[in-house]
XYZ file of C-alpha atoms in Angstrom:
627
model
C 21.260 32.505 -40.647
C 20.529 28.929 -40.548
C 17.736 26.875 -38.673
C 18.049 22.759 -38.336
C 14.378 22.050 -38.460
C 12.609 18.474 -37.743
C 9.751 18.209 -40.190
C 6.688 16.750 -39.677
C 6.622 14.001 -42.042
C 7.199 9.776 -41.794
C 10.606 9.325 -42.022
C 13.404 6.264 -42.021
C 14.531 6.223 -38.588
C 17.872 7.047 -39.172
C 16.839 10.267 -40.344
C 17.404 13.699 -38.293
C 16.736 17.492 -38.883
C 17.450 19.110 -42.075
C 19.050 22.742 -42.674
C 16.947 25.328 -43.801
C 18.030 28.979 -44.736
C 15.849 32.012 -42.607
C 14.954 34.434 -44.568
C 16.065 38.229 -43.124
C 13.154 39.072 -42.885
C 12.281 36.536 -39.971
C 15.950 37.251 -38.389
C 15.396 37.687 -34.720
C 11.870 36.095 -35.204
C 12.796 32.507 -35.868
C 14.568 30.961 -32.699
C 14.690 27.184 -30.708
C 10.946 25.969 -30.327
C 9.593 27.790 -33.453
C 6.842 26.535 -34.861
C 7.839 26.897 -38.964
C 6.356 26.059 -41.876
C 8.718 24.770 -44.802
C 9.059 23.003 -48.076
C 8.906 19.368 -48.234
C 9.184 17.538 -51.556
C 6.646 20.269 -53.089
C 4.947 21.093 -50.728
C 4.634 23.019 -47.453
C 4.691 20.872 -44.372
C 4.969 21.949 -40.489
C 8.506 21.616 -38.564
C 10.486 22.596 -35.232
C 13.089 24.782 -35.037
C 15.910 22.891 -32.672
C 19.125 24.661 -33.550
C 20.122 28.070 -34.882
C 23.261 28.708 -36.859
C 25.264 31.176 -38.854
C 26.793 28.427 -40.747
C 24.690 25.294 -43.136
C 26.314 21.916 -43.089
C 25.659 21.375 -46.770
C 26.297 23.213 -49.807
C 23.889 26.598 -49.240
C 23.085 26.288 -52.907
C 20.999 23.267 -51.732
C 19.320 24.949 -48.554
C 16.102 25.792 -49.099
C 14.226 29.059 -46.598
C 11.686 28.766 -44.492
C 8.385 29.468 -45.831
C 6.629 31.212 -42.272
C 5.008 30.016 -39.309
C 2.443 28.308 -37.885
C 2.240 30.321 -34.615
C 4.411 33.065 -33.197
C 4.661 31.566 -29.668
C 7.738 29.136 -29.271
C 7.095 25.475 -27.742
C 8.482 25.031 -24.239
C 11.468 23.410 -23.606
C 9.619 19.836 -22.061
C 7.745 19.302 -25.270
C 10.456 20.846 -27.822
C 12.688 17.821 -26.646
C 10.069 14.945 -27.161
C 10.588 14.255 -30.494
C 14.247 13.041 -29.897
C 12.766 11.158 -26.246
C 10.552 9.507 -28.498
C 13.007 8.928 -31.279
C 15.452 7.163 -28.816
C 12.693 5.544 -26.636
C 10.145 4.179 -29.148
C 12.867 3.723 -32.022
C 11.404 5.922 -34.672
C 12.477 9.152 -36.897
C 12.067 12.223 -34.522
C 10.098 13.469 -37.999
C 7.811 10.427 -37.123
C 7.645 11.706 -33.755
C 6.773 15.279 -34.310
C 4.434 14.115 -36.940
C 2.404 12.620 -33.865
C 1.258 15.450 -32.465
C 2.040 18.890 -33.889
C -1.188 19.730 -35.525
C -0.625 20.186 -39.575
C -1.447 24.117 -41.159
C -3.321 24.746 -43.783
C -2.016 26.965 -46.578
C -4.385 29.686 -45.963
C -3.762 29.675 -42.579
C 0.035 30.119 -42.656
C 1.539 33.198 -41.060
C 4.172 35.247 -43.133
C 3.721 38.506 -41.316
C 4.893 38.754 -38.261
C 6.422 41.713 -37.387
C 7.339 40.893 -33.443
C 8.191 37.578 -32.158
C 7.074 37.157 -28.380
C 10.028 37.166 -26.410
C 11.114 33.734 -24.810
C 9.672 33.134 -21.509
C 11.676 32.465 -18.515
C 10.012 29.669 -16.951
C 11.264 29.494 -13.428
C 11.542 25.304 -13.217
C 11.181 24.776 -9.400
C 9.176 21.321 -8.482
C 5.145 22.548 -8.071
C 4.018 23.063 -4.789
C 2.025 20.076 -4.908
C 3.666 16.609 -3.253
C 6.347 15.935 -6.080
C 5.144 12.847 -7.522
C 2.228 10.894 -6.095
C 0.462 7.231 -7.011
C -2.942 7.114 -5.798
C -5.200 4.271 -5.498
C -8.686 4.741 -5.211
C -12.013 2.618 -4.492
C -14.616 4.568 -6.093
C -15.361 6.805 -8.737
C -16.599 9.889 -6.770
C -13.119 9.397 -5.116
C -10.545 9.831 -8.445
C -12.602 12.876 -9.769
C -12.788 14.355 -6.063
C -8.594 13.743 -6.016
C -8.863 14.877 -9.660
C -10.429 18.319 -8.702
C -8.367 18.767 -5.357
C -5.612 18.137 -7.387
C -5.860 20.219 -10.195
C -7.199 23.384 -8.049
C -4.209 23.054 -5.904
C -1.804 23.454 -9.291
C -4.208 26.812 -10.896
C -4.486 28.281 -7.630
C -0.615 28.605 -7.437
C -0.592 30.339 -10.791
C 0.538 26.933 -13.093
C -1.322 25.016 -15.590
C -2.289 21.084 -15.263
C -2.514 18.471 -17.864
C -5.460 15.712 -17.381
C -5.285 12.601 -18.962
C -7.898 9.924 -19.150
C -7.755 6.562 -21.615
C -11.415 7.257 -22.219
C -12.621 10.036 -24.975
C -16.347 9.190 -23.728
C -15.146 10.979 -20.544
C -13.581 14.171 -21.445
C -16.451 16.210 -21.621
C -17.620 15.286 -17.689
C -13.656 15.791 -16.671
C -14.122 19.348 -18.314
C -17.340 20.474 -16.520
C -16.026 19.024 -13.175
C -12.568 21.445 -13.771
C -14.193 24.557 -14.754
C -13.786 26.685 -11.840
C -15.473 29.900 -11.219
C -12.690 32.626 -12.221
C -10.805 30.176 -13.370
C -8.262 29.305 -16.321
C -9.815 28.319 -19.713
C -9.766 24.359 -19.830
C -9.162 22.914 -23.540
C -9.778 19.814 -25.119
C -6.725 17.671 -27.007
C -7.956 14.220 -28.072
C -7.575 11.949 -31.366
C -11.363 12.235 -32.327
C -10.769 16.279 -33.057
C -11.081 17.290 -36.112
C -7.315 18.581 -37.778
C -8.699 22.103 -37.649
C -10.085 22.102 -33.963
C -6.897 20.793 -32.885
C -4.923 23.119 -34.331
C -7.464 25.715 -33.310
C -7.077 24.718 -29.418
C -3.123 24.425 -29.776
C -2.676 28.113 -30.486
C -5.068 28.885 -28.022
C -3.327 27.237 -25.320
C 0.375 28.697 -26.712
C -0.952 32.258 -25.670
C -2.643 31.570 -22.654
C -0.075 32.029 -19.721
C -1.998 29.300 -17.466
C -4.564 26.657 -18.628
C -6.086 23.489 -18.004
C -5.878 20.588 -20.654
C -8.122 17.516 -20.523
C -7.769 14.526 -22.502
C -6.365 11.441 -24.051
C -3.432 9.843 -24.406
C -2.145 13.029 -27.049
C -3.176 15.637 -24.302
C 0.182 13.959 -23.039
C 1.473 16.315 -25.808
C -0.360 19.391 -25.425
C 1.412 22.910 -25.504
C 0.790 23.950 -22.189
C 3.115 26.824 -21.226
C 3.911 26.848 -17.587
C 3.012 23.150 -16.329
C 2.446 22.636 -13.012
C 0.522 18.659 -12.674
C 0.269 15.683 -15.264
C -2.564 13.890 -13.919
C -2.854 10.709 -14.886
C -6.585 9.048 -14.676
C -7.032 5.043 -14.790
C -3.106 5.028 -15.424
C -3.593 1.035 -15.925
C -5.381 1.187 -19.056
C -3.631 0.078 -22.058
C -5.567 2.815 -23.749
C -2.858 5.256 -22.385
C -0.553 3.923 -25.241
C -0.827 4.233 -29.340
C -2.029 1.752 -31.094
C -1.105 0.273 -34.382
C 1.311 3.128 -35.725
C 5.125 3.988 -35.283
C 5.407 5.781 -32.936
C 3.745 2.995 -29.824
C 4.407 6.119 -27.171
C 2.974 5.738 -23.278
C 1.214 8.785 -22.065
C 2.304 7.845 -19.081
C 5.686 7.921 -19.652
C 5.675 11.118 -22.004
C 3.973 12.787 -18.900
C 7.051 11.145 -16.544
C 9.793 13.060 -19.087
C 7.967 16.858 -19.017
C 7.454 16.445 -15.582
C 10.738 15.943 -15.037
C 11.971 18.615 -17.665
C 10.056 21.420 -16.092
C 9.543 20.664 -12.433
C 5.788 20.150 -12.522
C 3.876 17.654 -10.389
C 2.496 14.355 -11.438
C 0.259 11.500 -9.998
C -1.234 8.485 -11.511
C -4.488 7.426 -9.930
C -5.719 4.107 -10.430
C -7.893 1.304 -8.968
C -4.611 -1.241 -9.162
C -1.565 0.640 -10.627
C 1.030 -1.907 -13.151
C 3.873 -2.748 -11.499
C 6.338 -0.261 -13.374
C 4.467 2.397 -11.371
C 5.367 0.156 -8.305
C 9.009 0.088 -8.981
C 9.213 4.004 -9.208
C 7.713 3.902 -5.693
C 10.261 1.879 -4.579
C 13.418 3.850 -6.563
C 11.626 7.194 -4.481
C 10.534 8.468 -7.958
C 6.882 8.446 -6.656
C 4.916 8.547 -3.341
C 2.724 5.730 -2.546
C -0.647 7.381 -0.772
C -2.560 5.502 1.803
C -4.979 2.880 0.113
C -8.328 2.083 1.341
C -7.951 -0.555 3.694
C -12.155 -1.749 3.394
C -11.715 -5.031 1.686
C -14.199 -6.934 1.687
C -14.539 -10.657 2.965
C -12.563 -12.858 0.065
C -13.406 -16.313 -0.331
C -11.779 -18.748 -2.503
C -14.705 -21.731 -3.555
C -13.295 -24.707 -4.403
C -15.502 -26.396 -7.732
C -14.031 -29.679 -7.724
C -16.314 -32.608 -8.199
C -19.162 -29.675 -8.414
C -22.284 -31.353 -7.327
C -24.207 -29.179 -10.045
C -22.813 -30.499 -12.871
C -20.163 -28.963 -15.905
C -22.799 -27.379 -17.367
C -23.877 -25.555 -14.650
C -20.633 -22.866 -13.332
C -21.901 -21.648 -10.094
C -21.143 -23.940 -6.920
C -23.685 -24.390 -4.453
C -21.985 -21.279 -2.238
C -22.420 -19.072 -4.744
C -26.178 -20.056 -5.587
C -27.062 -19.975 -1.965
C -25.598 -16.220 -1.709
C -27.288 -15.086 -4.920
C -30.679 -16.856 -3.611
C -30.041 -14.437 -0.158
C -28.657 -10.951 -1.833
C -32.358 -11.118 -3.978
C -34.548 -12.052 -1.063
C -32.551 -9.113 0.628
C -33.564 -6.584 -2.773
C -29.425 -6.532 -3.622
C -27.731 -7.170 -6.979
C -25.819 -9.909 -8.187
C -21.958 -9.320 -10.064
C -20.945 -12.780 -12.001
C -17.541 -12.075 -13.903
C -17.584 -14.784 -16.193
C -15.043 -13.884 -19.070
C -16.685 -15.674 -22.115
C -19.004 -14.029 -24.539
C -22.248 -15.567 -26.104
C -23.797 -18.518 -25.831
C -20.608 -21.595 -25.760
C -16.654 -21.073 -25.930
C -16.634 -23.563 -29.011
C -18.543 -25.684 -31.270
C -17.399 -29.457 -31.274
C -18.366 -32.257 -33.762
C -19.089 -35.722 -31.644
C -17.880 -37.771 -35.066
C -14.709 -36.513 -35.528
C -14.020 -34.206 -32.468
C -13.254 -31.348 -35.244
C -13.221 -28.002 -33.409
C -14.438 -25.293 -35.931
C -11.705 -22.639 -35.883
C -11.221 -19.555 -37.101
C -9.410 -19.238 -40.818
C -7.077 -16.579 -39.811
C -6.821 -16.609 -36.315
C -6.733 -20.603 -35.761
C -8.894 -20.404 -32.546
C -11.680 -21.722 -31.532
C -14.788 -19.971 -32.991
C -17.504 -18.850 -30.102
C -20.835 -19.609 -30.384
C -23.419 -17.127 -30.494
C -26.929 -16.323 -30.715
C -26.651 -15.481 -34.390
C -23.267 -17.939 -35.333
C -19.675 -18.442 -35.067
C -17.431 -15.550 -34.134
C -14.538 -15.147 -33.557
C -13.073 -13.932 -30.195
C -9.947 -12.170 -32.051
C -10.959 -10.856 -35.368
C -14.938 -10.600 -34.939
C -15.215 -12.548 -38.163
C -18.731 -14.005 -38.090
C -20.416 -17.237 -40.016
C -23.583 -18.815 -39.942
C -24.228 -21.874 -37.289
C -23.630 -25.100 -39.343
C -25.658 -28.057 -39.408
C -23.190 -30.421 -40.043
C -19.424 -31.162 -39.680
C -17.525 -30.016 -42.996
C -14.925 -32.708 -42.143
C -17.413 -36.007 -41.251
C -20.754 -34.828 -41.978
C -22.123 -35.533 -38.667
C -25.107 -33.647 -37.465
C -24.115 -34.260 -33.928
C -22.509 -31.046 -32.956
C -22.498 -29.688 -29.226
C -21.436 -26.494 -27.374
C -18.274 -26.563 -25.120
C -18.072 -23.791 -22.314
C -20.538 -21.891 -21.248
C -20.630 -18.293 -22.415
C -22.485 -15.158 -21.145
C -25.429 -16.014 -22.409
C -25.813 -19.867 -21.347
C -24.700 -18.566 -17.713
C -27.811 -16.289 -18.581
C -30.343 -18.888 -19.230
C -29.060 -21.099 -16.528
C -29.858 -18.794 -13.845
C -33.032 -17.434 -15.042
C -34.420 -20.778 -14.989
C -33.325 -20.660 -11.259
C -34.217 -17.498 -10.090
C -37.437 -16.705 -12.230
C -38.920 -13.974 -10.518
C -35.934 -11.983 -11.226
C -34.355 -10.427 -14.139
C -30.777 -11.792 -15.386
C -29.033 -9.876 -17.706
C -25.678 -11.102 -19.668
C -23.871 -7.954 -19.515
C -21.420 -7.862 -22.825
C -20.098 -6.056 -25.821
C -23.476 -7.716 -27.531
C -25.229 -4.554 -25.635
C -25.644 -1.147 -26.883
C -24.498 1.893 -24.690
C -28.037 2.294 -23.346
C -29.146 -1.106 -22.783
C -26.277 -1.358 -20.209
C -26.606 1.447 -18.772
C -30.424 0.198 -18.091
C -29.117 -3.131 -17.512
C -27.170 -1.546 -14.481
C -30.264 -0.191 -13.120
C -33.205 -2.966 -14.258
C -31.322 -5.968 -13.675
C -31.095 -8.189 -10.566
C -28.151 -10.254 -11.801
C -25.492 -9.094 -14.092
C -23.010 -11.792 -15.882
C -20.540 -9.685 -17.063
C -17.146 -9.877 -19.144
C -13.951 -7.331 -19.142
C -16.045 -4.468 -19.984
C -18.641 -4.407 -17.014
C -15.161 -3.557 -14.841
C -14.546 -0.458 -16.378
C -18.238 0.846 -15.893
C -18.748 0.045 -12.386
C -15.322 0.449 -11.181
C -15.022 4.085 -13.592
C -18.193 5.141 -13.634
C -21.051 6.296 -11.347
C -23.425 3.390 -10.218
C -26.379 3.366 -7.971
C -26.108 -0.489 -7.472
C -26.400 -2.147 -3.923
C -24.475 -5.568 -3.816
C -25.040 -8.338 -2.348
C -22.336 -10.190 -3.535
C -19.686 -10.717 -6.276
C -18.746 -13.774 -7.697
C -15.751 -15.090 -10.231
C -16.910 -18.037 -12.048
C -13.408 -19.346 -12.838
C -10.431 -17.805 -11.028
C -8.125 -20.411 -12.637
C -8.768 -18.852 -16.049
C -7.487 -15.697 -15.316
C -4.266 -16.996 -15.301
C -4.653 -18.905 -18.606
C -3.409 -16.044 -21.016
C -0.033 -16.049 -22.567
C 2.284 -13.187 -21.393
C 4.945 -12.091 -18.850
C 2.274 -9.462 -17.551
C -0.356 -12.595 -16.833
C -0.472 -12.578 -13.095
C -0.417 -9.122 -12.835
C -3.488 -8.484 -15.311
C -5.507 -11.073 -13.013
C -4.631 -9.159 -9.934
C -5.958 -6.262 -11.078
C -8.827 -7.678 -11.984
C -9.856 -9.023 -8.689
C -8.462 -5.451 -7.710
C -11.101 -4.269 -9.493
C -13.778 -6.236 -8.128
C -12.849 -6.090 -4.578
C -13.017 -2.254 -4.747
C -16.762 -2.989 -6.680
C -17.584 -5.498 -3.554
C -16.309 -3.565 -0.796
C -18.038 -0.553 -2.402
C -21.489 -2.220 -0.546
C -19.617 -4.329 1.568
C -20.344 -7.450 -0.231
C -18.146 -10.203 -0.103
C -16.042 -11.238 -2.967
C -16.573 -15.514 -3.748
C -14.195 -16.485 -6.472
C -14.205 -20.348 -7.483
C -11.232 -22.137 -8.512
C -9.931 -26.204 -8.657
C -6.682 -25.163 -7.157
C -7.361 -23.203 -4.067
C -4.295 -24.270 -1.892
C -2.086 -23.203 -4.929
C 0.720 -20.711 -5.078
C -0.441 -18.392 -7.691
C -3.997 -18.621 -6.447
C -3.553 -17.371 -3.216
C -1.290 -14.288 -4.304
C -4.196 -13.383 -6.492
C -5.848 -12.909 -3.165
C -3.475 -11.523 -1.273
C -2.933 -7.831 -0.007
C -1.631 -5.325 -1.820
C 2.072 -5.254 -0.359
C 2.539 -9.128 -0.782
C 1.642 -9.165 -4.159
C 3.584 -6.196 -5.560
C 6.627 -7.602 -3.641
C 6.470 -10.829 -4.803
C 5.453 -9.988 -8.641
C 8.191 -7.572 -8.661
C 10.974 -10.069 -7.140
C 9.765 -12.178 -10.147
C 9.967 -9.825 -13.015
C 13.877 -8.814 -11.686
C 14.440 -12.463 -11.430
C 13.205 -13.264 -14.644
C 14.671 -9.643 -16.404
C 11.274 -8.755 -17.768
C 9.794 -5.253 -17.576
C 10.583 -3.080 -15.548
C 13.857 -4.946 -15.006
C 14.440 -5.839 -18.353
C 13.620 -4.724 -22.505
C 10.806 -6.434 -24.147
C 10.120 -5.292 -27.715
C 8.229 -6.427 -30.560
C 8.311 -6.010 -33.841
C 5.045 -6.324 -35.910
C 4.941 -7.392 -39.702
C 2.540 -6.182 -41.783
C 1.307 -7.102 -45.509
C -2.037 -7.076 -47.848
C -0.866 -11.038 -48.340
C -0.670 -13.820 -45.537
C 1.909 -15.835 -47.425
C 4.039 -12.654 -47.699
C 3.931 -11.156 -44.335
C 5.538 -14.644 -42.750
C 8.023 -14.572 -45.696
C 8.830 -11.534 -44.318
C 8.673 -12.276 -40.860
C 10.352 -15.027 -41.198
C 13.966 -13.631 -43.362
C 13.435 -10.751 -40.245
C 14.187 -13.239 -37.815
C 17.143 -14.716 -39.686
C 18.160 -11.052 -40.058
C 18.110 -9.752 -36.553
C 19.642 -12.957 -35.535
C 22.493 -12.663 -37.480
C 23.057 -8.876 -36.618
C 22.505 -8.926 -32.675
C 25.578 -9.814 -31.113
C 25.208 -12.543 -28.633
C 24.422 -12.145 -25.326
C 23.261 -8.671 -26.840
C 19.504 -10.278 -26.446
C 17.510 -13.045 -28.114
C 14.967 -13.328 -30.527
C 11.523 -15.165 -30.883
C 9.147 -15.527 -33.708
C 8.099 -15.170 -35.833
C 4.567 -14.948 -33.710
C 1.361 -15.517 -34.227
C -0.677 -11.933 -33.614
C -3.260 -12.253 -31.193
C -5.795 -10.216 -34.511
C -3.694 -11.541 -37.290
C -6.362 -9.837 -39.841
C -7.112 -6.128 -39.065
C -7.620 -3.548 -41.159
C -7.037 -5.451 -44.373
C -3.459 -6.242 -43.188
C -1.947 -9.284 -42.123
C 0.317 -9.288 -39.306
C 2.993 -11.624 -37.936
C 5.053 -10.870 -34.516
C 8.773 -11.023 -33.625
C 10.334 -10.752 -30.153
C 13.402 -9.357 -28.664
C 14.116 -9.387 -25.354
C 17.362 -7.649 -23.829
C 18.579 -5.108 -20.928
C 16.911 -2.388 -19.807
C 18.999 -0.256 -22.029
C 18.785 -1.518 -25.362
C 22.560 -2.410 -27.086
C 23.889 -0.798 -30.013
C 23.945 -3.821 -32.125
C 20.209 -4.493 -31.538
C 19.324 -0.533 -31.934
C 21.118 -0.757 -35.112
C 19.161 -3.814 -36.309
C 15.718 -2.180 -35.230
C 17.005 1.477 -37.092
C 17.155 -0.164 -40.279
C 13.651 -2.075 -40.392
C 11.360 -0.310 -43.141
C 9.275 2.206 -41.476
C 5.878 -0.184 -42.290
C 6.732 -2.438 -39.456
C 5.191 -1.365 -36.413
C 8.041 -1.803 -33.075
C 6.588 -1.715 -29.774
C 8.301 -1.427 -26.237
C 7.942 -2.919 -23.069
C 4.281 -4.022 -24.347
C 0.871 -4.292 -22.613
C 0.334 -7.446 -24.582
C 2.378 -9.308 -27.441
C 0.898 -8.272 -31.030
């Protein structure tokens, strides 16, 4: 007997399964779904039995036999056909796929003896009892752990398991006490930050356990789970749900779409302001839009031109005159204000010379301690003179976090300002939350009031500069802003505060969507994206570059473009690039960025291009952002 067996191992991408003999001892052991153990180039590496035969397709003399297993239970049939999903979808090896999440065995722990395989269960696949697929969008956090819970009680109590996935590791551990129920199935951890053994550890575990509980990141997506009955879906906006900077880029989100569908199981995203492709399944019927909260709160567009206070003061007189009001009340203060540190750039007054970074050619931002970069974090020392003219005269352009600091403690002096950034240590924001007056916050105050619990009473909310919100490169640009003043409306209306967001173009188109209800701007966005063919109407891939030199990753980059251009046949899809990366330094590699765009189903001649790139260079699909 024969087995064709998918090793676990990086492979070319036009590589498949490979024919192994079973010894007869294992006859009537080994079957489709087995996790095996076999040789590799030396040495013993993990696999997945996906065929059964009586007959090899190359010379038996050449066939090598199994060497055992790595657990007697058999995957189930929504996760044994992932690695060819993933192959086709994400445009890798299904070895590179496999490799992604079946956890590797150690010699000593590999399992020759088995005397009795268990038998094959019959799954019965019938949709779960639960509404078939839901999208949820909630307001607080009480309310997506309280839908998390109902949820996920509803699928045990009816004698299935449920999968819980949340983009957050710092989070699994709360999601795990909340979903330990009295009597209840054993609930298991599956996250990147385990350790190889503890993985491996919790993967048998859940392969004998007839019902269970998972709860994790993006790779509990993956998890063994034998009789599924909910993927749950937690924050499912995050661009943490996806992997990052390896082959294969695979969406949790997606992967959780597929096994629902495979074995009848329920699923719901829950977000504050779901993406658009989640939109689009509502409207093919592939998901059931819930009731949203209806609270808004008061919206008010501010218009800052010819601000009486002056450029270097942000806030219009509106906005000071709520502030002034929320703290004689005893409220808090919210200013989003997307800038970190002290200025957005450093400018000579000689020569106008903006000081940029080396690798990233942006503007550097100035901080308390020097230049950094926004992009790469690189960090030098404030200079006290242009390199170019030798002028001493150098000034700050844009206020950051800081400056917006300073500025309003000089206003409000009895109270205490805090600029609420990445500058902070866990601790001193979560004491900022509660010690503060006013916050000025960037990006990452959203995710911990909107995600986590906060005892804060608003008075009001205010967006510095609605205008820049819109200023970022990128076919998902509009939609990234919306969900940002999602996010804060749902912070706002959380102590029914209004929401005061200042702009220069208030009367303009994409302004006003930005404020507009849900339905509007979901409509409109998505009559855009089908107009324009972008995701999730259209293909956008990229393909990043990646070398130890500059000079030789855009030679490379560069004879890429040339290449696919010359192999995609036209009107197959065109080709951009090569790209700047938004970090073109990270981990001691350069990187350069090409793009394709074509249909939603990729043709064969640009599949064919993409198959033969050299498995270093890093393809992404239908991408949260471009490099």
């Amino acid at each position: 007997m024969f087995a064709k067996i998918i090793p676990a191992v990086r492979l070319p991408k036009s590589l498949g399964t490979y024919d192994y003999a079973v010894p007869e001892r294992y006859r009537g052991l080994v079957r489709r779904g087995s996790w095996v153990i076999v040789p590799w180039r030396g040495r013993p590496v993990d696999g997945l039995v996906t065929e059964l035969s009586e007959t090899a397709s190359v010379e038996n003399g050449r066939i090598a036999e199994l060497l055992g297993f790595g657990d007697s239970h058999a995957l189930e049939e929504d996760l044994l056909s992932l690695p060819q999903k993933m192959s086709d979808r994400y445009l890798v090896s299904p070895a590179t796929a496999l490799k992604a999440f079946l956890p590797r065995t150690p010699k000593t722990k590999l399992l020759t003896d088995i005397t009795e395989a268990n038998p094959p269960e019959q799954t019965v696949r019938t949709k779960s009892n639960l509404a078939e697929r839901l999208l949820i969008r909630y307001r607080r956090p009480d309310e997506k752990i309280a839908e998390a819970i109902r949820l996920t009680k509803s699928t045990v109590d009816s004698g299935r398991g449920a999968v819980v996935i949340t983009p957050h590791s710092a989070e699994v551990a709360e999601l795990v006490r909340a979903l330990t129920f009295p009597d209840g199935p054993p609930v298991m951890e599956i996250h990147g930050g385990m350790t190889g053994p503890r993985l491996r550890i919790n993967w048998k575990r859940l392969l004998s356990e007839p019902v269970a509980i998972v709860v994790g990141t993006r790779l509990a997506a993956l998890a063994p789970i034998r009789s599924p009955g909910l993927f749950l879906i937690l924050e499912s906006d995050s661009p943490d749900l996806r992997q990052y900077d390896q082959n294969p880029r695979y969406d949790s989100r997606e992967i959780a779409l597929w096994r629902a569908d495979e074995s009848g199981a329920g699923l719901a995203y829950l977000s504050h302001a779901p993406r658009l492709e989640e939109y689009a399944l509502a409207a093919e019927g592939r998901l059931s839009r819930l009731a949203t909260p209806t609270s808004d709160p008061k919206t008010v567009l501010v218009n800052v031109t010819g601000n009486p206070r002056g450029h270097d003061h942000p806030l219009s007189p509106a906005i000071m005159n709520r502030t002034e009001e929320s703290l004689r009340q005893g409220k808090k203060v919210l200013v989003y204000h997307n800038r970190l540190g002290t200025a957005g750039a450093l400018i000579c007054n000689g020569c106008r010379l903006v000081f940029r970074c080396g690798r990233c050619d942006i503007a550097l931002g100035v901080g308390s301690s020097g230049l950094r970069c926004p992009r790469c974090a690189t960090t030098t020392a404030l200079p006290s003179a242009c390199p170019k003219c030798g002028d001493t005269n150098l000034h700050n352009v844009g206020l950051g976090t800081k400056s917006l600091e300073t500025a309003l403690q000089r206003e409000f002096p009895e109270s205490k300002i805090t600029a609420y950034d990445s500058d902070l240590s866990d601790e001193e924001r979560s004491r900022a939350i509660d010690e503060s007056d006013v916050l000025v916050g960037t990006r990452l105050i959203l995710h911990d009031l909107a995600e986590l619990p906060s005892r804060a009473d608003w008075g009001c909310v205010a967006v510095t500069d609605l205008d820049g919100l819109l200023s970022f490169p990128g076919f998902r640009v509009t939609e990234d802003a919306w969900r940002t003043v999602r996010i804060l409306k749902d912070i706002a209306a959380s102590s029914e505060a209004p929401l005061m967001m200042q702009t220069l173009d208030p009367d303009g188109t994409k302004i006003r969507l930005l404020s507009s209800n849900e339905r509007d701007f979901v409509a409109t966005e998505l009559e855009a994206r089908r107009g324009s063919a972008y995701p999730p109407f259209g293909t956008l891939l990229t393909v990043t570059v990646r070398s130890q030199s500059q000079d030789e990753t855009e030679r490379q980059a560069k004879e890429l473009v040339a290449a696919l251009k010359e192999a995609i046949v036209p009107g197959h899809g065109t080709v951009a690039g090569p790209l700047r990366h938004r970090r073109p330094f990270r981990d001691g590699m350069w990187r350069s960025v090409i793009v394709i765009k074509t249909g939603t189903d990729i043709p064969p001649s640009v599949r064919q291009a993409l198959t033969e790139l050299p498995e270093s260079h890093i393809v992404d699909r239908n991408p949260e952002t471009i490099g």
